[in-house]
Amino acid sequence: MVCAIAPLLIFLWLLPTLPDYVPMHWNFAGEVDSYAPPVMMVWLPVLLLLLAVGLLVIVRWPQATDTPWEPVTEAGWQEYYVVNRLFVVFMSFCVTALNFVMTYSVVGLLSIQWCWAVLGVALIGIAVLIWRTYVIAHRLI
């Protein structure tokens, strides 16, 4: 949770030192095509913090992550919840990494292109979760 709050605190700490306008949007070539006051970027760390909190709630109540492929045995459910819990931890790291990349790109410490790497890793994680829950459900039926 501290890792999810840190980018917001860093952003708020650096906010007074930022110029009047900062890059807000980049095109596919990596060129800035939109500028805005830095205060407009506060919503992003807040949104990612809320997403991280949501993932932590899912860890507490794993039945919220049920898929169409549900195991029928108790052993299947136990393995299913372990896989889902690992997925939520993985996605929490992805959200935190995305939060850091977005925060540091606004202040010029990282390239915004790193977002694509984080999003790619997150999509791979989602695909692995779907495949894994499918395998668990069909192996133990």
GROMACS .gro file of N, CA, C and O in nm, residues 49-50 52 71 78 81 86 96 100 104 107 119 134:
model
   52
   49LEU      N    1  -0.410   0.489  -0.742
   49LEU     CA    2  -0.419   0.452  -0.601
   49LEU      C    3  -0.551   0.380  -0.573
   49LEU      O    4  -0.555   0.277  -0.505
   50LEU      N    5  -0.660   0.431  -0.630
   50LEU     CA    6  -0.791   0.365  -0.612
   50LEU      C    7  -0.790   0.226  -0.675
   50LEU      O    8  -0.849   0.132  -0.620
   52ALA      N    9  -0.527   0.031  -0.703
   52ALA     CA   10  -0.448  -0.053  -0.612
   52ALA      C   11  -0.531  -0.094  -0.491
   52ALA      O   12  -0.525  -0.209  -0.446
   71PRO      N   13  -1.405  -2.423  -1.051
   71PRO     CA   14  -1.379  -2.561  -1.006
   71PRO      C   15  -1.497  -2.614  -0.925
   71PRO      O   16  -1.573  -2.536  -0.868
   78GLN      N   17  -0.931  -2.409  -0.373
   78GLN     CA   18  -0.812  -2.361  -0.303
   78GLN      C   19  -0.703  -2.318  -0.402
   78GLN      O   20  -0.642  -2.213  -0.388
   81TYR      N   21  -0.809  -1.990  -0.577
   81TYR     CA   22  -0.788  -1.869  -0.497
   81TYR      C   23  -0.641  -1.834  -0.485
   81TYR      O   24  -0.604  -1.717  -0.483
   86LEU      N   25  -0.219  -1.455  -0.634
   86LEU     CA   26  -0.092  -1.423  -0.699
   86LEU      C   27  -0.112  -1.324  -0.814
   86LEU      O   28  -0.031  -1.233  -0.834
   96THR      N   29   0.145  -0.018  -0.960
   96THR     CA   30   0.245   0.066  -0.893
   96THR      C   31   0.353   0.108  -0.992
   96THR      O   32   0.393   0.226  -0.995
  100PHE      N   33   0.445   0.491  -1.103
  100PHE     CA   34   0.577   0.551  -1.097
  100PHE      C   35   0.620   0.604  -1.234
  100PHE      O   36   0.673   0.714  -1.245
  104TYR      N   37   0.696   0.994  -1.290
  104TYR     CA   38   0.831   1.037  -1.325
  104TYR      C   39   0.841   1.088  -1.468
  104TYR      O   40   0.931   1.164  -1.499
  107VAL      N   41   0.757   1.469  -1.462
  107VAL     CA   42   0.864   1.556  -1.412
  107VAL      C   43   0.992   1.539  -1.494
  107VAL      O   44   1.093   1.601  -1.463
  119LEU      N   45   0.229  -0.193  -1.952
  119LEU     CA   46   0.098  -0.240  -1.999
  119LEU      C   47   0.110  -0.375  -2.069
  119LEU      O   48   0.024  -0.462  -2.055
  134TYR      N   49  -0.879  -2.151  -1.640
  134TYR     CA   50  -0.942  -2.247  -1.729
  134TYR      C   51  -0.886  -2.388  -1.706
  134TYR      O   52  -0.960  -2.485  -1.696
   0.00000   0.00000   0.00000
